[in-house]
Amino acid sequence: MRNRHLLIGNWKMNLGPSQAAAFALKLREGLPKTARTDVWVAPPTVSLAPVCAELAGTSIVVGAQNVHWAASGAFTGETSPVFLADLGIAFSLVGHSERRTLFGESSQQVAQRTQGALAAGLTAVVCIGETEGERSAGRTETVLEEQLSPVLESVSRDAAGRVVLAYEPVWAIGTGKVAALEEIRQAHRCIESLWARKQFTSSPVILYGGSVNPGNFAEILALPEVDGALVGGASIKVDQWLSLIAIAEESPVARG
Ligand code: 13P
């Protein structure tokens, strides 16, 4: 639980360096001073440097979409967490369902990536979620446990405060099919109980992701189990993204 909302935009493989810089400029110009919302964005790797430059001096935090576990070495095509930290990057997404399903990342690898990110001083935004088939087979909570357990095993008490969890049901990503409020509550409660087993001193921070837009965000954020959102499509449309920030600003931070 946080005492501020957290809104993260995952730009996925959209907005190359020049487009991303132009988009970041629009964000900088349009961003209100936020009293209760932290705004983070995750551009593609090649766009990180121009976005950091454009957003320097603003409150927007810039992160990566994936990260390797090693500091350096023979890992063609991967990105070192140490290099990201060197660039001034604050966080990385880890284990996004597109990484798991399209690129075969296992939960064990996701745990390793999380560990690498944390060791380099980054915050790790760990994504988990079930497919439609897993949900209809009644396996949602089992899948959440299978995905999260290796990650939580690898997180030390000291680093737990730099872990953010994102519940993203795969069937809700990019489909316009948002999870029902009760489904979100149940999944978040399941994640909370998995976290509680570890007896970390910090409480879990849990975002919802999957077809979040200005029309459905207020009721999702009003759920006491939800700390914020991880947003894809609506995060690369300036008007929608600024609307989401405005909605978060209007929403009380209810903790309990
Ligand atoms: P959409 O918001 O486009 O459904 O994407 C969600 C997502 O995958 C964020 O990581």
PDB file of C-alpha atoms and ligand atoms in Angstrom:
ATOM      1  CA  MET A   1       0.000   0.000   0.000  1.00  0.00           C
ATOM      2  CA  ARG A   2       1.276   3.437  -0.860  1.00  0.00           C
ATOM      3  CA  ASN A   3       0.179   6.805   0.349  1.00  0.00           C
ATOM      4  CA  ARG A   4       0.173   8.054  -3.263  1.00  0.00           C
ATOM      5  CA  HIS A   5      -1.304   6.580  -6.429  1.00  0.00           C
ATOM      6  CA  LEU A   6       1.142   5.142  -8.933  1.00  0.00           C
ATOM      7  CA  LEU A   7       0.470   5.364 -12.645  1.00  0.00           C
ATOM      8  CA  ILE A   8       2.911   3.653 -15.006  1.00  0.00           C
ATOM      9  CA  GLY A   9       2.770   3.973 -18.785  1.00  0.00           C
ATOM     10  CA  ASN A  10       4.186   1.014 -20.705  1.00  0.00           C
ATOM     11  CA  TRP A  11       4.825   2.327 -24.195  1.00  0.00           C
ATOM     12  CA  LYS A  12       5.712  -1.189 -25.440  1.00  0.00           C
ATOM     13  CA  MET A  13       7.423  -1.147 -28.875  1.00  0.00           C
ATOM     14  CA  ASN A  14       5.970   2.244 -29.784  1.00  0.00           C
ATOM     15  CA  LEU A  15       7.573   5.679 -30.090  1.00  0.00           C
ATOM     16  CA  GLY A  16      11.143   5.520 -31.391  1.00  0.00           C
ATOM     17  CA  PRO A  17      13.709   8.096 -30.235  1.00  0.00           C
ATOM     18  CA  SER A  18      12.416  11.177 -32.082  1.00  0.00           C
ATOM     19  CA  GLN A  19       8.727  10.404 -31.625  1.00  0.00           C
ATOM     20  CA  ALA A  20       9.336   9.593 -27.963  1.00  0.00           C
ATOM     21  CA  ALA A  21      11.149  12.892 -27.377  1.00  0.00           C
ATOM     22  CA  ALA A  22       8.276  14.793 -29.013  1.00  0.00           C
ATOM     23  CA  PHE A  23       5.759  12.858 -26.910  1.00  0.00           C
ATOM     24  CA  ALA A  24       7.753  13.510 -23.726  1.00  0.00           C
ATOM     25  CA  LEU A  25       7.772  17.222 -24.513  1.00  0.00           C
ATOM     26  CA  LYS A  26       3.960  17.156 -24.737  1.00  0.00           C
ATOM     27  CA  LEU A  27       3.816  15.335 -21.394  1.00  0.00           C
ATOM     28  CA  ARG A  28       6.129  17.879 -19.829  1.00  0.00           C
ATOM     29  CA  GLU A  29       3.981  20.726 -21.096  1.00  0.00           C
ATOM     30  CA  GLY A  30       0.693  19.090 -20.118  1.00  0.00           C
ATOM     31  CA  LEU A  31       1.595  17.551 -16.766  1.00  0.00           C
ATOM     32  CA  PRO A  32      -0.186  19.204 -13.852  1.00  0.00           C
ATOM     33  CA  LYS A  33       1.572  19.469 -10.519  1.00  0.00           C
ATOM     34  CA  THR A  34       0.453  16.237  -8.906  1.00  0.00           C
ATOM     35  CA  ALA A  35      -0.289  16.111  -5.197  1.00  0.00           C
ATOM     36  CA  ARG A  36      -1.151  12.425  -4.814  1.00  0.00           C
ATOM     37  CA  THR A  37      -0.014  10.661  -7.964  1.00  0.00           C
ATOM     38  CA  ASP A  38       3.402   9.420  -9.042  1.00  0.00           C
ATOM     39  CA  VAL A  39       3.766   9.240 -12.815  1.00  0.00           C
ATOM     40  CA  TRP A  40       6.255   6.794 -14.351  1.00  0.00           C
ATOM     41  CA  VAL A  41       6.830   5.951 -18.021  1.00  0.00           C
ATOM     42  CA  ALA A  42       8.590   3.006 -19.689  1.00  0.00           C
ATOM     43  CA  PRO A  43       9.692   3.864 -23.249  1.00  0.00           C
ATOM     44  CA  PRO A  44      11.475   1.421 -25.571  1.00  0.00           C
ATOM     45  CA  THR A  45      15.168   0.943 -24.713  1.00  0.00           C
ATOM     46  CA  VAL A  46      16.452   3.057 -27.621  1.00  0.00           C
ATOM     47  CA  SER A  47      14.175   5.919 -26.550  1.00  0.00           C
ATOM     48  CA  LEU A  48      15.252   5.984 -22.906  1.00  0.00           C
ATOM     49  CA  ALA A  49      18.048   8.550 -23.302  1.00  0.00           C
ATOM     50  CA  PRO A  50      16.028  11.132 -25.286  1.00  0.00           C
ATOM     51  CA  VAL A  51      13.035  10.730 -22.949  1.00  0.00           C
ATOM     52  CA  CYS A  52      15.261  11.156 -19.880  1.00  0.00           C
ATOM     53  CA  ALA A  53      16.729  14.306 -21.424  1.00  0.00           C
ATOM     54  CA  GLU A  54      13.302  15.718 -22.244  1.00  0.00           C
ATOM     55  CA  LEU A  55      11.846  14.939 -18.821  1.00  0.00           C
ATOM     56  CA  ALA A  56      14.861  16.047 -16.760  1.00  0.00           C
ATOM     57  CA  GLY A  57      13.737  18.350 -13.988  1.00  0.00           C
ATOM     58  CA  THR A  58      10.129  17.083 -14.075  1.00  0.00           C
ATOM     59  CA  SER A  59       8.546  14.700 -11.586  1.00  0.00           C
ATOM     60  CA  ILE A  60       8.036  11.997 -14.232  1.00  0.00           C
ATOM     61  CA  VAL A  61      10.148   8.912 -13.539  1.00  0.00           C
ATOM     62  CA  VAL A  62      11.602   6.975 -16.485  1.00  0.00           C
ATOM     63  CA  GLY A  63      12.066   3.204 -16.577  1.00  0.00           C
ATOM     64  CA  ALA A  64      12.857   0.318 -18.889  1.00  0.00           C
ATOM     65  CA  GLN A  65      10.555  -2.415 -20.162  1.00  0.00           C
ATOM     66  CA  ASN A  66      12.896  -5.282 -19.394  1.00  0.00           C
ATOM     67  CA  VAL A  67      16.280  -5.891 -17.818  1.00  0.00           C
ATOM     68  CA  HIS A  68      18.877  -8.648 -17.703  1.00  0.00           C
ATOM     69  CA  TRP A  69      20.229 -10.056 -14.438  1.00  0.00           C
ATOM     70  CA  ALA A  70      23.947  -9.719 -15.152  1.00  0.00           C
ATOM     71  CA  ALA A  71      25.918  -6.506 -14.851  1.00  0.00           C
ATOM     72  CA  SER A  72      27.704  -7.211 -18.152  1.00  0.00           C
ATOM     73  CA  GLY A  73      28.832 -10.100 -20.331  1.00  0.00           C
ATOM     74  CA  ALA A  74      28.054 -12.224 -23.371  1.00  0.00           C
ATOM     75  CA  PHE A  75      24.294 -11.675 -23.502  1.00  0.00           C
ATOM     76  CA  THR A  76      23.634 -10.380 -27.004  1.00  0.00           C
ATOM     77  CA  GLY A  77      20.630  -8.118 -27.239  1.00  0.00           C
ATOM     78  CA  GLU A  78      20.052  -7.809 -23.501  1.00  0.00           C
ATOM     79  CA  THR A  79      20.258  -4.706 -21.299  1.00  0.00           C
ATOM     80  CA  SER A  80      22.302  -4.578 -18.114  1.00  0.00           C
ATOM     81  CA  PRO A  81      20.617  -3.170 -15.002  1.00  0.00           C
ATOM     82  CA  VAL A  82      23.884  -1.412 -14.194  1.00  0.00           C
ATOM     83  CA  PHE A  83      23.848   0.338 -17.583  1.00  0.00           C
ATOM     84  CA  LEU A  84      20.263   1.438 -16.969  1.00  0.00           C
ATOM     85  CA  ALA A  85      21.191   2.832 -13.561  1.00  0.00           C
ATOM     86  CA  ASP A  86      24.131   4.642 -15.195  1.00  0.00           C
ATOM     87  CA  LEU A  87      21.651   6.322 -17.547  1.00  0.00           C
ATOM     88  CA  GLY A  88      19.602   7.562 -14.594  1.00  0.00           C
ATOM     89  CA  ILE A  89      16.873   4.974 -15.043  1.00  0.00           C
ATOM     90  CA  ALA A  90      14.893   4.322 -11.866  1.00  0.00           C
ATOM     91  CA  PHE A  91      12.922   1.162 -12.570  1.00  0.00           C
ATOM     92  CA  SER A  92      12.289  -1.668 -14.962  1.00  0.00           C
ATOM     93  CA  LEU A  93       9.261  -3.734 -15.804  1.00  0.00           C
ATOM     94  CA  VAL A  94       9.962  -7.444 -15.422  1.00  0.00           C
ATOM     95  CA  GLY A  95       7.981 -10.454 -16.580  1.00  0.00           C
ATOM     96  CA  HIS A  96       5.427  -8.645 -18.701  1.00  0.00           C
ATOM     97  CA  SER A  97       3.074 -11.221 -20.228  1.00  0.00           C
ATOM     98  CA  GLU A  98       4.329 -10.329 -23.712  1.00  0.00           C
ATOM     99  CA  ARG A  99       7.835 -11.327 -22.557  1.00  0.00           C
ATOM    100  CA  ARG A 100       6.506 -14.543 -21.072  1.00  0.00           C
ATOM    101  CA  THR A 101       4.243 -15.606 -23.945  1.00  0.00           C
ATOM    102  CA  LEU A 102       6.046 -14.226 -27.014  1.00  0.00           C
ATOM    103  CA  PHE A 103       9.637 -14.637 -25.841  1.00  0.00           C
ATOM    104  CA  GLY A 104       9.381 -17.638 -23.567  1.00  0.00           C
ATOM    105  CA  GLU A 105      10.561 -16.017 -20.334  1.00  0.00           C
ATOM    106  CA  SER A 106      10.047 -18.373 -17.426  1.00  0.00           C
ATOM    107  CA  SER A 107       9.110 -17.342 -13.914  1.00  0.00           C
ATOM    108  CA  GLN A 108      12.618 -18.413 -12.879  1.00  0.00           C
ATOM    109  CA  GLN A 109      14.119 -15.964 -15.363  1.00  0.00           C
ATOM    110  CA  VAL A 110      11.720 -13.286 -14.193  1.00  0.00           C
ATOM    111  CA  ALA A 111      12.995 -13.864 -10.667  1.00  0.00           C
ATOM    112  CA  GLN A 112      16.593 -13.539 -11.893  1.00  0.00           C
ATOM    113  CA  ARG A 113      15.789 -10.330 -13.761  1.00  0.00           C
ATOM    114  CA  THR A 114      14.100  -8.962 -10.653  1.00  0.00           C
ATOM    115  CA  GLN A 115      17.164  -9.788  -8.595  1.00  0.00           C
ATOM    116  CA  GLY A 116      19.463  -8.102 -11.126  1.00  0.00           C
ATOM    117  CA  ALA A 117      17.339  -4.969 -11.176  1.00  0.00           C
ATOM    118  CA  LEU A 118      17.232  -4.755  -7.388  1.00  0.00           C
ATOM    119  CA  ALA A 119      20.977  -5.383  -7.047  1.00  0.00           C
ATOM    120  CA  ALA A 120      21.639  -2.424  -9.343  1.00  0.00           C
ATOM    121  CA  GLY A 121      19.439  -0.199  -7.196  1.00  0.00           C
ATOM    122  CA  LEU A 122      16.468  -0.145  -9.562  1.00  0.00           C
ATOM    123  CA  THR A 123      12.845  -0.669  -8.616  1.00  0.00           C
ATOM    124  CA  ALA A 124      11.419  -3.824 -10.207  1.00  0.00           C
ATOM    125  CA  VAL A 125       7.838  -3.695 -11.476  1.00  0.00           C
ATOM    126  CA  VAL A 126       7.005  -7.393 -11.627  1.00  0.00           C
ATOM    127  CA  CYS A 127       4.073  -8.322 -13.862  1.00  0.00           C
ATOM    128  CA  ILE A 128       1.966 -11.408 -13.302  1.00  0.00           C
ATOM    129  CA  GLY A 129      -1.392 -12.609 -14.565  1.00  0.00           C
ATOM    130  CA  GLU A 130      -3.388 -15.541 -15.853  1.00  0.00           C
ATOM    131  CA  THR A 131      -4.557 -16.337 -19.383  1.00  0.00           C
ATOM    132  CA  GLU A 132      -8.217 -16.678 -20.257  1.00  0.00           C
ATOM    133  CA  GLY A 133      -7.903 -20.477 -20.330  1.00  0.00           C
ATOM    134  CA  GLU A 134      -6.276 -20.525 -16.898  1.00  0.00           C
ATOM    135  CA  ARG A 135      -9.058 -18.358 -15.487  1.00  0.00           C
ATOM    136  CA  SER A 136     -11.822 -20.466 -16.954  1.00  0.00           C
ATOM    137  CA  ALA A 137     -10.112 -23.590 -15.592  1.00  0.00           C
ATOM    138  CA  GLY A 138     -10.243 -21.993 -12.120  1.00  0.00           C
ATOM    139  CA  ARG A 139      -6.446 -21.789 -11.975  1.00  0.00           C
ATOM    140  CA  THR A 140      -6.024 -18.008 -11.490  1.00  0.00           C
ATOM    141  CA  GLU A 141      -4.692 -18.136  -7.938  1.00  0.00           C
ATOM    142  CA  THR A 142      -2.444 -21.125  -8.672  1.00  0.00           C
ATOM    143  CA  VAL A 143      -0.924 -19.282 -11.629  1.00  0.00           C
ATOM    144  CA  LEU A 144      -0.370 -16.129  -9.578  1.00  0.00           C
ATOM    145  CA  GLU A 145       1.401 -18.220  -6.961  1.00  0.00           C
ATOM    146  CA  GLU A 146       3.507 -20.074  -9.560  1.00  0.00           C
ATOM    147  CA  GLN A 147       4.593 -16.787 -11.141  1.00  0.00           C
ATOM    148  CA  LEU A 148       5.163 -14.843  -7.949  1.00  0.00           C
ATOM    149  CA  SER A 149       6.764 -17.409  -5.628  1.00  0.00           C
ATOM    150  CA  PRO A 150      10.173 -17.602  -7.367  1.00  0.00           C
ATOM    151  CA  VAL A 151      10.291 -13.806  -7.422  1.00  0.00           C
ATOM    152  CA  LEU A 152       9.452 -13.421  -3.758  1.00  0.00           C
ATOM    153  CA  GLU A 153      11.965 -16.131  -2.858  1.00  0.00           C
ATOM    154  CA  SER A 154      14.690 -14.061  -4.492  1.00  0.00           C
ATOM    155  CA  VAL A 155      13.811 -10.736  -2.870  1.00  0.00           C
ATOM    156  CA  SER A 156      15.613  -9.763   0.321  1.00  0.00           C
ATOM    157  CA  ARG A 157      13.855  -7.919   3.128  1.00  0.00           C
ATOM    158  CA  ASP A 158      15.969  -4.862   2.448  1.00  0.00           C
ATOM    159  CA  ALA A 159      15.014  -4.730  -1.221  1.00  0.00           C
ATOM    160  CA  ALA A 160      11.303  -5.540  -0.802  1.00  0.00           C
ATOM    161  CA  GLY A 161      10.452  -1.852  -0.643  1.00  0.00           C
ATOM    162  CA  ARG A 162      11.710  -1.524  -4.244  1.00  0.00           C
ATOM    163  CA  VAL A 163       9.335  -4.142  -5.634  1.00  0.00           C
ATOM    164  CA  VAL A 164       6.070  -3.133  -7.291  1.00  0.00           C
ATOM    165  CA  LEU A 165       3.663  -5.863  -8.389  1.00  0.00           C
ATOM    166  CA  ALA A 166       1.367  -5.487 -11.373  1.00  0.00           C
ATOM    167  CA  TYR A 167      -1.602  -7.796 -11.787  1.00  0.00           C
ATOM    168  CA  GLU A 168      -2.285  -7.950 -15.504  1.00  0.00           C
ATOM    169  CA  PRO A 169      -4.730 -10.637 -16.616  1.00  0.00           C
ATOM    170  CA  VAL A 170      -3.442 -11.605 -20.059  1.00  0.00           C
ATOM    171  CA  TRP A 171      -6.961 -11.673 -21.521  1.00  0.00           C
ATOM    172  CA  ALA A 172      -7.486  -8.031 -20.524  1.00  0.00           C
ATOM    173  CA  ILE A 173      -4.326  -6.683 -22.169  1.00  0.00           C
ATOM    174  CA  GLY A 174      -5.010  -4.665 -25.296  1.00  0.00           C
ATOM    175  CA  THR A 175      -8.432  -6.273 -25.723  1.00  0.00           C
ATOM    176  CA  GLY A 176     -10.736  -3.600 -24.310  1.00  0.00           C
ATOM    177  CA  LYS A 177     -11.956  -6.347 -21.952  1.00  0.00           C
ATOM    178  CA  VAL A 178     -11.267  -5.002 -18.484  1.00  0.00           C
ATOM    179  CA  ALA A 179     -11.449  -7.389 -15.525  1.00  0.00           C
ATOM    180  CA  ALA A 180     -14.531  -7.116 -13.315  1.00  0.00           C
ATOM    181  CA  LEU A 181     -13.972  -5.188 -10.093  1.00  0.00           C
ATOM    182  CA  GLU A 182     -14.523  -8.297  -8.000  1.00  0.00           C
ATOM    183  CA  GLU A 183     -11.996 -10.256 -10.091  1.00  0.00           C
ATOM    184  CA  ILE A 184      -9.424  -7.501  -9.519  1.00  0.00           C
ATOM    185  CA  ARG A 185     -10.110  -7.450  -5.774  1.00  0.00           C
ATOM    186  CA  GLN A 186      -9.750 -11.207  -5.462  1.00  0.00           C
ATOM    187  CA  ALA A 187      -6.518 -11.355  -7.452  1.00  0.00           C
ATOM    188  CA  HIS A 188      -5.000  -8.479  -5.497  1.00  0.00           C
ATOM    189  CA  ARG A 189      -5.981 -10.107  -2.205  1.00  0.00           C
ATOM    190  CA  CYS A 190      -4.358 -13.335  -3.349  1.00  0.00           C
ATOM    191  CA  ILE A 191      -1.158 -11.412  -4.181  1.00  0.00           C
ATOM    192  CA  GLU A 192      -1.295  -9.682  -0.789  1.00  0.00           C
ATOM    193  CA  SER A 193      -1.475 -13.031   0.979  1.00  0.00           C
ATOM    194  CA  LEU A 194       1.459 -14.416  -1.035  1.00  0.00           C
ATOM    195  CA  TRP A 195       3.447 -11.335  -0.058  1.00  0.00           C
ATOM    196  CA  ALA A 196       2.399 -11.677   3.598  1.00  0.00           C
ATOM    197  CA  ARG A 197       3.962 -15.143   3.768  1.00  0.00           C
ATOM    198  CA  LYS A 198       7.382 -13.584   3.368  1.00  0.00           C
ATOM    199  CA  GLN A 199       6.985 -11.301   6.369  1.00  0.00           C
ATOM    200  CA  PHE A 200       8.582  -8.347   4.656  1.00  0.00           C
ATOM    201  CA  THR A 201       8.523  -5.178   6.697  1.00  0.00           C
ATOM    202  CA  SER A 202       6.930  -3.226   3.828  1.00  0.00           C
ATOM    203  CA  SER A 203       3.422  -3.852   2.559  1.00  0.00           C
ATOM    204  CA  PRO A 204       2.932  -4.792  -1.099  1.00  0.00           C
ATOM    205  CA  VAL A 205       2.292  -2.216  -3.799  1.00  0.00           C
ATOM    206  CA  ILE A 206      -0.111  -3.705  -6.345  1.00  0.00           C
ATOM    207  CA  LEU A 207      -1.142  -2.137  -9.645  1.00  0.00           C
ATOM    208  CA  TYR A 208      -3.842  -3.324 -12.010  1.00  0.00           C
ATOM    209  CA  GLY A 209      -3.173  -3.478 -15.751  1.00  0.00           C
ATOM    210  CA  GLY A 210      -5.323  -4.437 -18.709  1.00  0.00           C
ATOM    211  CA  SER A 211      -7.437  -2.110 -20.871  1.00  0.00           C
ATOM    212  CA  VAL A 212      -7.361   0.742 -18.356  1.00  0.00           C
ATOM    213  CA  ASN A 213      -8.796   3.901 -19.896  1.00  0.00           C
ATOM    214  CA  PRO A 214     -10.330   7.182 -18.699  1.00  0.00           C
ATOM    215  CA  GLY A 215     -13.776   5.553 -18.721  1.00  0.00           C
ATOM    216  CA  ASN A 216     -13.006   2.737 -16.276  1.00  0.00           C
ATOM    217  CA  PHE A 217     -10.051   3.984 -14.235  1.00  0.00           C
ATOM    218  CA  ALA A 218     -11.871   5.839 -11.426  1.00  0.00           C
ATOM    219  CA  GLU A 219     -13.799   2.767 -10.254  1.00  0.00           C
ATOM    220  CA  ILE A 220     -10.722   0.545 -10.435  1.00  0.00           C
ATOM    221  CA  LEU A 221      -8.604   3.001  -8.478  1.00  0.00           C
ATOM    222  CA  ALA A 222     -11.342   3.359  -5.878  1.00  0.00           C
ATOM    223  CA  LEU A 223     -10.836  -0.286  -4.872  1.00  0.00           C
ATOM    224  CA  PRO A 224      -8.938  -0.413  -1.570  1.00  0.00           C
ATOM    225  CA  GLU A 225      -6.704  -3.220  -2.918  1.00  0.00           C
ATOM    226  CA  VAL A 226      -5.473  -1.145  -5.874  1.00  0.00           C
ATOM    227  CA  ASP A 227      -2.486   1.201  -5.609  1.00  0.00           C
ATOM    228  CA  GLY A 228      -2.544   2.369  -9.212  1.00  0.00           C
ATOM    229  CA  ALA A 229      -2.370   1.138 -12.785  1.00  0.00           C
ATOM    230  CA  LEU A 230       0.019  -0.147 -15.421  1.00  0.00           C
ATOM    231  CA  VAL A 231      -1.296   1.220 -18.698  1.00  0.00           C
ATOM    232  CA  GLY A 232      -0.463   0.305 -22.292  1.00  0.00           C
ATOM    233  CA  GLY A 233      -2.530   1.823 -25.108  1.00  0.00           C
ATOM    234  CA  ALA A 234      -3.906   4.802 -23.184  1.00  0.00           C
ATOM    235  CA  SER A 235      -0.406   5.806 -22.054  1.00  0.00           C
ATOM    236  CA  ILE A 236       0.738   6.747 -25.553  1.00  0.00           C
ATOM    237  CA  LYS A 237      -2.207   9.031 -26.289  1.00  0.00           C
ATOM    238  CA  VAL A 238      -1.436  12.343 -24.605  1.00  0.00           C
ATOM    239  CA  ASP A 239      -5.069  13.290 -23.931  1.00  0.00           C
ATOM    240  CA  GLN A 240      -5.950   9.926 -22.427  1.00  0.00           C
ATOM    241  CA  TRP A 241      -2.785   9.774 -20.339  1.00  0.00           C
ATOM    242  CA  LEU A 242      -3.348  13.266 -18.939  1.00  0.00           C
ATOM    243  CA  SER A 243      -6.985  12.313 -18.221  1.00  0.00           C
ATOM    244  CA  LEU A 244      -5.802   9.256 -16.268  1.00  0.00           C
ATOM    245  CA  ILE A 245      -3.479  11.479 -14.230  1.00  0.00           C
ATOM    246  CA  ALA A 246      -6.357  13.903 -13.569  1.00  0.00           C
ATOM    247  CA  ILE A 247      -8.612  11.024 -12.454  1.00  0.00           C
ATOM    248  CA  ALA A 248      -5.919   9.771 -10.055  1.00  0.00           C
ATOM    249  CA  GLU A 249      -5.524  13.253  -8.656  1.00  0.00           C
ATOM    250  CA  GLU A 250      -9.263  13.432  -7.947  1.00  0.00           C
ATOM    251  CA  SER A 251      -9.332  10.003  -6.319  1.00  0.00           C
ATOM    252  CA  PRO A 252      -8.708   9.878  -2.554  1.00  0.00           C
ATOM    253  CA  VAL A 253      -5.864   7.647  -1.450  1.00  0.00           C
ATOM    254  CA  ALA A 254      -7.884   5.224   0.662  1.00  0.00           C
ATOM    255  CA  ARG A 255      -5.713   2.842   2.627  1.00  0.00           C
ATOM    256  CA  GLY A 256      -6.805   0.280   5.077  1.00  0.00           C
TER     257      GLY A 256
HETATM  258  P1  13P B   1      -3.373  -2.089 -22.354  1.00  0.00           P
HETATM  259  O1  13P B   1      -3.565  -0.958 -21.363  1.00  0.00           O
HETATM  260  O2  13P B   1      -3.141  -1.603 -23.740  1.00  0.00           O
HETATM  261  O3  13P B   1      -4.428  -3.121 -22.231  1.00  0.00           O
HETATM  262  O4  13P B   1      -1.979  -2.804 -21.945  1.00  0.00           O
HETATM  263  C1  13P B   1      -1.783  -3.178 -20.644  1.00  0.00           C
HETATM  264  C2  13P B   1      -0.355  -3.555 -20.495  1.00  0.00           C
HETATM  265  O5  13P B   1       0.093  -4.549 -21.041  1.00  0.00           O
HETATM  266  C3  13P B   1       0.496  -2.682 -19.676  1.00  0.00           C
HETATM  267  O6  13P B   1       1.699  -3.304 -19.376  1.00  0.00           O
END
